[in-house]
């Protein structure tokens, strides 16, 4: 039953999965529910809801940009692995890094990566404000994604340091995002990025409106960004 629902949900966004991919999404769901009894990974637990609101929502980025042309992705504030793991299952060529501040969630992510035998995947335990200054990660990625709950100005300071010049930061947001984008304009300029572009869509199989806010980096970042841990959240640019 799960496998048939997975196939149909992805077909609704014009994606045909292999049998291996279908099984991977099913196994991921089963592990998510099992681990969620011990640690807080998600408030969404019913299969149909996880399928739409986590899996389909995560991969819907493919409707807004050509991920086949992307090589490396970092998922900041990944939580239970969204959107990083669903994207990796769908696009095996991606080199994906998952960053989260809670070590218990990192242990879950490592277990999923091992179980699904996902190659070229890495987990990092820590804060974006710290890792954004690490030479091994700073300005190293084609794409940074985040579904984390934070205002766009704060989220941009967390995420832009990880992307190379010419790379893209894509924030997953709810439908009404114009005011938030407007308030973040100063931050986007300070971080040497092009003006944010909003792409709206309706989540397949639902009436939920969603937005991707795409921010392209046009120049190297000032060394003072990101500011020390806690500051971007308390004092957005």
PDB file of C-alpha atoms in Angstrom:
ATOM      1  CA  UNK A   1       0.000   0.000   0.000  1.00  0.00           C
ATOM      2  CA  UNK A   2       2.751   2.429   0.939  1.00  0.00           C
ATOM      3  CA  UNK A   3       4.690   1.721  -2.230  1.00  0.00           C
ATOM      4  CA  UNK A   4       1.734   2.327  -4.532  1.00  0.00           C
ATOM      5  CA  UNK A   5       0.913   5.618  -2.784  1.00  0.00           C
ATOM      6  CA  UNK A   6       4.536   6.744  -3.099  1.00  0.00           C
ATOM      7  CA  UNK A   7       4.574   6.000  -6.838  1.00  0.00           C
ATOM      8  CA  UNK A   8       1.314   7.889  -7.450  1.00  0.00           C
ATOM      9  CA  UNK A   9       2.307  10.919  -5.363  1.00  0.00           C
ATOM     10  CA  UNK A  10       5.533  11.337  -7.317  1.00  0.00           C
ATOM     11  CA  UNK A  11       3.783  10.736 -10.648  1.00  0.00           C
ATOM     12  CA  UNK A  12       1.491  13.652  -9.733  1.00  0.00           C
ATOM     13  CA  UNK A  13       4.559  15.923 -10.014  1.00  0.00           C
ATOM     14  CA  UNK A  14       5.737  14.153 -13.175  1.00  0.00           C
ATOM     15  CA  UNK A  15       8.418  12.018 -11.519  1.00  0.00           C
ATOM     16  CA  UNK A  16       8.645   8.278 -12.157  1.00  0.00           C
ATOM     17  CA  UNK A  17      10.571   6.509  -9.404  1.00  0.00           C
ATOM     18  CA  UNK A  18      12.574   3.307  -9.679  1.00  0.00           C
ATOM     19  CA  UNK A  19      11.588   0.416  -7.431  1.00  0.00           C
ATOM     20  CA  UNK A  20      14.729   1.089  -5.381  1.00  0.00           C
ATOM     21  CA  UNK A  21      13.706   4.701  -4.818  1.00  0.00           C
ATOM     22  CA  UNK A  22      10.164   3.715  -3.806  1.00  0.00           C
ATOM     23  CA  UNK A  23      11.549   1.245  -1.272  1.00  0.00           C
ATOM     24  CA  UNK A  24      13.998   3.862   0.031  1.00  0.00           C
ATOM     25  CA  UNK A  25      11.202   6.353   0.742  1.00  0.00           C
ATOM     26  CA  UNK A  26       9.167   3.641   2.483  1.00  0.00           C
ATOM     27  CA  UNK A  27      12.122   2.582   4.646  1.00  0.00           C
ATOM     28  CA  UNK A  28      12.860   6.225   5.471  1.00  0.00           C
ATOM     29  CA  UNK A  29       9.259   6.703   6.627  1.00  0.00           C
ATOM     30  CA  UNK A  30       9.375   3.574   8.793  1.00  0.00           C
ATOM     31  CA  UNK A  31      12.634   4.667  10.436  1.00  0.00           C
ATOM     32  CA  UNK A  32      11.276   8.188  10.980  1.00  0.00           C
ATOM     33  CA  UNK A  33       8.263   6.841  12.869  1.00  0.00           C
ATOM     34  CA  UNK A  34      10.336   4.361  14.881  1.00  0.00           C
ATOM     35  CA  UNK A  35      12.903   6.956  15.978  1.00  0.00           C
ATOM     36  CA  UNK A  36      10.242   9.621  16.522  1.00  0.00           C
ATOM     37  CA  UNK A  37       9.038   7.639  19.546  1.00  0.00           C
ATOM     38  CA  UNK A  38      12.417   8.315  21.209  1.00  0.00           C
ATOM     39  CA  UNK A  39      13.388  11.759  19.918  1.00  0.00           C
ATOM     40  CA  UNK A  40      11.429  14.673  18.478  1.00  0.00           C
ATOM     41  CA  UNK A  41      11.872  14.500  14.699  1.00  0.00           C
ATOM     42  CA  UNK A  42       8.448  15.514  13.405  1.00  0.00           C
ATOM     43  CA  UNK A  43       4.924  16.306  14.584  1.00  0.00           C
ATOM     44  CA  UNK A  44       3.649  14.857  11.295  1.00  0.00           C
ATOM     45  CA  UNK A  45       3.428  11.072  11.546  1.00  0.00           C
ATOM     46  CA  UNK A  46       0.521   9.775   9.419  1.00  0.00           C
ATOM     47  CA  UNK A  47       1.893   8.200   6.246  1.00  0.00           C
ATOM     48  CA  UNK A  48      -0.158  10.274   3.792  1.00  0.00           C
ATOM     49  CA  UNK A  49       0.859  13.490   5.558  1.00  0.00           C
ATOM     50  CA  UNK A  50       4.551  12.588   5.678  1.00  0.00           C
ATOM     51  CA  UNK A  51       4.434  11.633   2.008  1.00  0.00           C
ATOM     52  CA  UNK A  52       2.971  14.989   0.963  1.00  0.00           C
ATOM     53  CA  UNK A  53       4.241  17.454   3.559  1.00  0.00           C
ATOM     54  CA  UNK A  54       7.759  16.058   3.916  1.00  0.00           C
ATOM     55  CA  UNK A  55       8.696  13.939   0.887  1.00  0.00           C
ATOM     56  CA  UNK A  56       6.805  15.662  -1.946  1.00  0.00           C
ATOM     57  CA  UNK A  57       7.342  19.104  -0.432  1.00  0.00           C
ATOM     58  CA  UNK A  58      11.085  18.423  -0.174  1.00  0.00           C
ATOM     59  CA  UNK A  59      11.521  17.309  -3.783  1.00  0.00           C
ATOM     60  CA  UNK A  60       9.186  19.961  -5.208  1.00  0.00           C
ATOM     61  CA  UNK A  61      12.286  22.145  -5.524  1.00  0.00           C
ATOM     62  CA  UNK A  62      12.795  20.210  -8.764  1.00  0.00           C
ATOM     63  CA  UNK A  63       9.829  22.177 -10.152  1.00  0.00           C
ATOM     64  CA  UNK A  64      11.661  25.466  -9.534  1.00  0.00           C
ATOM     65  CA  UNK A  65      15.211  24.640 -10.651  1.00  0.00           C
ATOM     66  CA  UNK A  66      17.156  22.012 -12.598  1.00  0.00           C
ATOM     67  CA  UNK A  67      18.771  19.886  -9.901  1.00  0.00           C
ATOM     68  CA  UNK A  68      20.504  17.724 -12.485  1.00  0.00           C
ATOM     69  CA  UNK A  69      22.895  20.650 -13.006  1.00  0.00           C
ATOM     70  CA  UNK A  70      23.684  20.857  -9.272  1.00  0.00           C
ATOM     71  CA  UNK A  71      26.577  18.852  -7.816  1.00  0.00           C
ATOM     72  CA  UNK A  72      26.717  19.758  -4.121  1.00  0.00           C
ATOM     73  CA  UNK A  73      24.027  20.640  -1.585  1.00  0.00           C
ATOM     74  CA  UNK A  74      24.037  21.561   2.100  1.00  0.00           C
ATOM     75  CA  UNK A  75      20.809  21.351   4.098  1.00  0.00           C
ATOM     76  CA  UNK A  76      20.934  23.783   7.043  1.00  0.00           C
ATOM     77  CA  UNK A  77      18.757  22.943  10.057  1.00  0.00           C
ATOM     78  CA  UNK A  78      17.792  19.646   8.460  1.00  0.00           C
ATOM     79  CA  UNK A  79      15.910  18.229  11.486  1.00  0.00           C
ATOM     80  CA  UNK A  80      14.601  14.824  10.417  1.00  0.00           C
ATOM     81  CA  UNK A  81      16.484  15.093   7.124  1.00  0.00           C
ATOM     82  CA  UNK A  82      14.166  17.359   5.150  1.00  0.00           C
ATOM     83  CA  UNK A  83      14.698  18.271   2.384  1.00  0.00           C
ATOM     84  CA  UNK A  84      18.198  16.767   2.106  1.00  0.00           C
ATOM     85  CA  UNK A  85      17.434  13.040   2.234  1.00  0.00           C
ATOM     86  CA  UNK A  86      14.379  13.068  -0.079  1.00  0.00           C
ATOM     87  CA  UNK A  87      16.437  15.074  -2.586  1.00  0.00           C
ATOM     88  CA  UNK A  88      19.345  12.630  -2.328  1.00  0.00           C
ATOM     89  CA  UNK A  89      17.083   9.619  -2.908  1.00  0.00           C
ATOM     90  CA  UNK A  90      15.649  11.265  -6.013  1.00  0.00           C
ATOM     91  CA  UNK A  91      18.989  12.631  -7.289  1.00  0.00           C
ATOM     92  CA  UNK A  92      21.694  10.081  -6.364  1.00  0.00           C
ATOM     93  CA  UNK A  93      24.416  12.141  -8.085  1.00  0.00           C
ATOM     94  CA  UNK A  94      24.177  14.903  -5.461  1.00  0.00           C
ATOM     95  CA  UNK A  95      26.847  15.293  -2.797  1.00  0.00           C
ATOM     96  CA  UNK A  96      24.768  16.204   0.253  1.00  0.00           C
ATOM     97  CA  UNK A  97      25.715  17.583   3.676  1.00  0.00           C
ATOM     98  CA  UNK A  98      23.132  17.634   6.477  1.00  0.00           C
ATOM     99  CA  UNK A  99      23.687  20.192   9.258  1.00  0.00           C
ATOM    100  CA  UNK A 100      21.769  20.188  12.540  1.00  0.00           C
ATOM    101  CA  UNK A 101      22.423  21.523  16.029  1.00  0.00           C
ATOM    102  CA  UNK A 102      20.918  18.538  17.899  1.00  0.00           C
ATOM    103  CA  UNK A 103      23.158  15.471  18.139  1.00  0.00           C
ATOM    104  CA  UNK A 104      20.229  13.057  18.675  1.00  0.00           C
ATOM    105  CA  UNK A 105      18.873  14.019  15.269  1.00  0.00           C
ATOM    106  CA  UNK A 106      22.326  13.572  13.739  1.00  0.00           C
ATOM    107  CA  UNK A 107      22.396   9.997  15.085  1.00  0.00           C
ATOM    108  CA  UNK A 108      19.062   9.322  13.372  1.00  0.00           C
ATOM    109  CA  UNK A 109      20.321  10.798  10.091  1.00  0.00           C
ATOM    110  CA  UNK A 110      23.451   8.650  10.224  1.00  0.00           C
ATOM    111  CA  UNK A 111      21.283   5.547  10.752  1.00  0.00           C
ATOM    112  CA  UNK A 112      19.127   6.411   7.718  1.00  0.00           C
ATOM    113  CA  UNK A 113      22.169   7.072   5.520  1.00  0.00           C
ATOM    114  CA  UNK A 114      23.671   3.727   6.533  1.00  0.00           C
ATOM    115  CA  UNK A 115      20.429   1.773   6.131  1.00  0.00           C
ATOM    116  CA  UNK A 116      19.705   3.235   2.692  1.00  0.00           C
ATOM    117  CA  UNK A 117      23.378   3.002   1.670  1.00  0.00           C
ATOM    118  CA  UNK A 118      23.416   6.618   0.499  1.00  0.00           C
ATOM    119  CA  UNK A 119      26.900   7.485  -0.750  1.00  0.00           C
ATOM    120  CA  UNK A 120      28.414  10.987  -0.786  1.00  0.00           C
ATOM    121  CA  UNK A 121      26.387  12.065   2.232  1.00  0.00           C
ATOM    122  CA  UNK A 122      27.792  13.730   5.336  1.00  0.00           C
ATOM    123  CA  UNK A 123      26.269  14.865   8.617  1.00  0.00           C
ATOM    124  CA  UNK A 124      27.512  17.787  10.714  1.00  0.00           C
ATOM    125  CA  UNK A 125      26.556  18.424  14.312  1.00  0.00           C
ATOM    126  CA  UNK A 126      26.676  22.116  15.209  1.00  0.00           C
ATOM    127  CA  UNK A 127      25.465  25.603  14.443  1.00  0.00           C
ATOM    128  CA  UNK A 128      25.507  27.274  11.065  1.00  0.00           C
ATOM    129  CA  UNK A 129      27.151  30.373  12.580  1.00  0.00           C
ATOM    130  CA  UNK A 130      30.197  28.273  13.516  1.00  0.00           C
ATOM    131  CA  UNK A 131      30.465  25.960  10.512  1.00  0.00           C
ATOM    132  CA  UNK A 132      29.943  28.876   8.126  1.00  0.00           C
ATOM    133  CA  UNK A 133      33.476  30.013   9.026  1.00  0.00           C
ATOM    134  CA  UNK A 134      35.058  26.577   8.533  1.00  0.00           C
ATOM    135  CA  UNK A 135      37.273  26.581   5.428  1.00  0.00           C
ATOM    136  CA  UNK A 136      36.131  23.064   4.517  1.00  0.00           C
ATOM    137  CA  UNK A 137      32.520  24.221   4.184  1.00  0.00           C
ATOM    138  CA  UNK A 138      32.550  27.977   3.596  1.00  0.00           C
ATOM    139  CA  UNK A 139      31.679  28.868  -0.011  1.00  0.00           C
ATOM    140  CA  UNK A 140      31.973  25.212  -1.052  1.00  0.00           C
ATOM    141  CA  UNK A 141      28.442  24.373  -2.256  1.00  0.00           C
ATOM    142  CA  UNK A 142      26.414  24.928  -5.425  1.00  0.00           C
ATOM    143  CA  UNK A 143      23.179  25.018  -3.446  1.00  0.00           C
ATOM    144  CA  UNK A 144      22.061  25.560   0.131  1.00  0.00           C
ATOM    145  CA  UNK A 145      18.525  24.531   1.086  1.00  0.00           C
ATOM    146  CA  UNK A 146      16.577  25.046   4.289  1.00  0.00           C
ATOM    147  CA  UNK A 147      13.097  24.391   5.597  1.00  0.00           C
ATOM    148  CA  UNK A 148      14.094  25.743   9.010  1.00  0.00           C
ATOM    149  CA  UNK A 149      11.663  28.052  10.786  1.00  0.00           C
ATOM    150  CA  UNK A 150      13.409  31.437  10.848  1.00  0.00           C
ATOM    151  CA  UNK A 151      12.848  34.792   9.184  1.00  0.00           C
ATOM    152  CA  UNK A 152      14.519  35.146   5.799  1.00  0.00           C
ATOM    153  CA  UNK A 153      17.082  37.734   6.922  1.00  0.00           C
ATOM    154  CA  UNK A 154      18.326  35.417   9.683  1.00  0.00           C
ATOM    155  CA  UNK A 155      18.153  32.327   7.494  1.00  0.00           C
ATOM    156  CA  UNK A 156      20.140  34.055   4.749  1.00  0.00           C
ATOM    157  CA  UNK A 157      22.974  34.843   7.158  1.00  0.00           C
ATOM    158  CA  UNK A 158      23.020  31.185   8.212  1.00  0.00           C
ATOM    159  CA  UNK A 159      22.965  29.819   4.671  1.00  0.00           C
ATOM    160  CA  UNK A 160      24.702  32.178   2.222  1.00  0.00           C
ATOM    161  CA  UNK A 161      28.193  31.604   3.743  1.00  0.00           C
ATOM    162  CA  UNK A 162      28.081  27.986   2.558  1.00  0.00           C
ATOM    163  CA  UNK A 163      27.439  28.686  -1.132  1.00  0.00           C
ATOM    164  CA  UNK A 164      30.072  29.504  -3.733  1.00  0.00           C
ATOM    165  CA  UNK A 165      29.955  32.721  -5.740  1.00  0.00           C
ATOM    166  CA  UNK A 166      27.304  32.086  -8.401  1.00  0.00           C
ATOM    167  CA  UNK A 167      25.622  29.478  -6.201  1.00  0.00           C
ATOM    168  CA  UNK A 168      22.062  29.532  -4.912  1.00  0.00           C
ATOM    169  CA  UNK A 169      20.278  29.568  -1.568  1.00  0.00           C
ATOM    170  CA  UNK A 170      16.720  28.200  -1.764  1.00  0.00           C
ATOM    171  CA  UNK A 171      14.456  28.742   1.247  1.00  0.00           C
ATOM    172  CA  UNK A 172      11.283  26.669   1.576  1.00  0.00           C
ATOM    173  CA  UNK A 173       8.475  28.961   2.739  1.00  0.00           C
ATOM    174  CA  UNK A 174       4.689  29.077   3.036  1.00  0.00           C
ATOM    175  CA  UNK A 175       2.613  30.797   0.364  1.00  0.00           C
ATOM    176  CA  UNK A 176       2.522  34.378   1.615  1.00  0.00           C
ATOM    177  CA  UNK A 177       6.132  35.492   1.754  1.00  0.00           C
ATOM    178  CA  UNK A 178       6.331  38.886   0.016  1.00  0.00           C
ATOM    179  CA  UNK A 179       6.513  40.970   3.197  1.00  0.00           C
ATOM    180  CA  UNK A 180       9.206  38.730   4.667  1.00  0.00           C
ATOM    181  CA  UNK A 181      11.252  38.972   1.466  1.00  0.00           C
ATOM    182  CA  UNK A 182      10.916  42.748   1.467  1.00  0.00           C
ATOM    183  CA  UNK A 183      12.152  42.954   5.077  1.00  0.00           C
ATOM    184  CA  UNK A 184      15.156  40.794   4.156  1.00  0.00           C
ATOM    185  CA  UNK A 185      16.321  43.006   1.254  1.00  0.00           C
ATOM    186  CA  UNK A 186      19.014  44.728   3.326  1.00  0.00           C
ATOM    187  CA  UNK A 187      20.383  41.389   4.547  1.00  0.00           C
ATOM    188  CA  UNK A 188      20.444  39.983   1.016  1.00  0.00           C
ATOM    189  CA  UNK A 189      22.435  43.002  -0.223  1.00  0.00           C
ATOM    190  CA  UNK A 190      24.820  42.880   2.753  1.00  0.00           C
ATOM    191  CA  UNK A 191      25.535  39.228   1.953  1.00  0.00           C
ATOM    192  CA  UNK A 192      26.475  40.119  -1.671  1.00  0.00           C
ATOM    193  CA  UNK A 193      23.480  38.425  -3.256  1.00  0.00           C
ATOM    194  CA  UNK A 194      21.098  39.239  -6.080  1.00  0.00           C
ATOM    195  CA  UNK A 195      17.567  40.329  -5.204  1.00  0.00           C
ATOM    196  CA  UNK A 196      15.462  37.395  -4.009  1.00  0.00           C
ATOM    197  CA  UNK A 197      13.181  35.685  -6.533  1.00  0.00           C
ATOM    198  CA  UNK A 198       9.915  34.118  -5.350  1.00  0.00           C
ATOM    199  CA  UNK A 199       8.485  31.045  -7.071  1.00  0.00           C
ATOM    200  CA  UNK A 200       5.019  29.991  -5.870  1.00  0.00           C
ATOM    201  CA  UNK A 201       3.272  26.676  -6.355  1.00  0.00           C
ATOM    202  CA  UNK A 202       0.474  24.547  -4.946  1.00  0.00           C
ATOM    203  CA  UNK A 203       1.678  21.388  -3.233  1.00  0.00           C
ATOM    204  CA  UNK A 204       0.509  18.473  -5.408  1.00  0.00           C
ATOM    205  CA  UNK A 205      -2.536  16.709  -4.023  1.00  0.00           C
ATOM    206  CA  UNK A 206      -3.346  19.545  -1.622  1.00  0.00           C
ATOM    207  CA  UNK A 207      -4.590  23.129  -1.611  1.00  0.00           C
ATOM    208  CA  UNK A 208      -1.471  24.282   0.255  1.00  0.00           C
ATOM    209  CA  UNK A 209       0.353  27.191  -1.366  1.00  0.00           C
ATOM    210  CA  UNK A 210       4.127  27.096  -0.994  1.00  0.00           C
ATOM    211  CA  UNK A 211       6.953  29.379  -2.053  1.00  0.00           C
ATOM    212  CA  UNK A 212      10.591  28.973  -2.872  1.00  0.00           C
ATOM    213  CA  UNK A 213      12.690  32.049  -2.225  1.00  0.00           C
ATOM    214  CA  UNK A 214      15.767  31.789  -4.451  1.00  0.00           C
ATOM    215  CA  UNK A 215      18.772  33.963  -3.646  1.00  0.00           C
ATOM    216  CA  UNK A 216      21.849  33.887  -5.895  1.00  0.00           C
ATOM    217  CA  UNK A 217      25.274  34.846  -4.577  1.00  0.00           C
ATOM    218  CA  UNK A 218      27.138  37.360  -6.738  1.00  0.00           C
ATOM    219  CA  UNK A 219      30.303  38.090  -4.729  1.00  0.00           C
ATOM    220  CA  UNK A 220      32.559  36.762  -1.995  1.00  0.00           C
ATOM    221  CA  UNK A 221      31.254  37.220   1.508  1.00  0.00           C
ATOM    222  CA  UNK A 222      32.736  39.590   4.071  1.00  0.00           C
ATOM    223  CA  UNK A 223      34.652  37.589   6.708  1.00  0.00           C
ATOM    224  CA  UNK A 224      32.475  38.980   9.507  1.00  0.00           C
ATOM    225  CA  UNK A 225      29.506  36.914   8.288  1.00  0.00           C
ATOM    226  CA  UNK A 226      27.973  34.879   9.753  1.00  0.00           C
ATOM    227  CA  UNK A 227      28.131  36.730  13.051  1.00  0.00           C
ATOM    228  CA  UNK A 228      28.698  34.771  16.249  1.00  0.00           C
ATOM    229  CA  UNK A 229      26.185  32.146  17.421  1.00  0.00           C
ATOM    230  CA  UNK A 230      22.834  33.572  18.442  1.00  0.00           C
ATOM    231  CA  UNK A 231      23.300  37.047  16.973  1.00  0.00           C
ATOM    232  CA  UNK A 232      21.623  36.501  13.539  1.00  0.00           C
ATOM    233  CA  UNK A 233      18.460  35.331  15.293  1.00  0.00           C
ATOM    234  CA  UNK A 234      18.349  38.149  17.840  1.00  0.00           C
ATOM    235  CA  UNK A 235      19.562  40.957  15.556  1.00  0.00           C
ATOM    236  CA  UNK A 236      18.709  40.203  11.910  1.00  0.00           C
ATOM    237  CA  UNK A 237      20.647  42.230   9.355  1.00  0.00           C
TER     238      UNK A 237
END
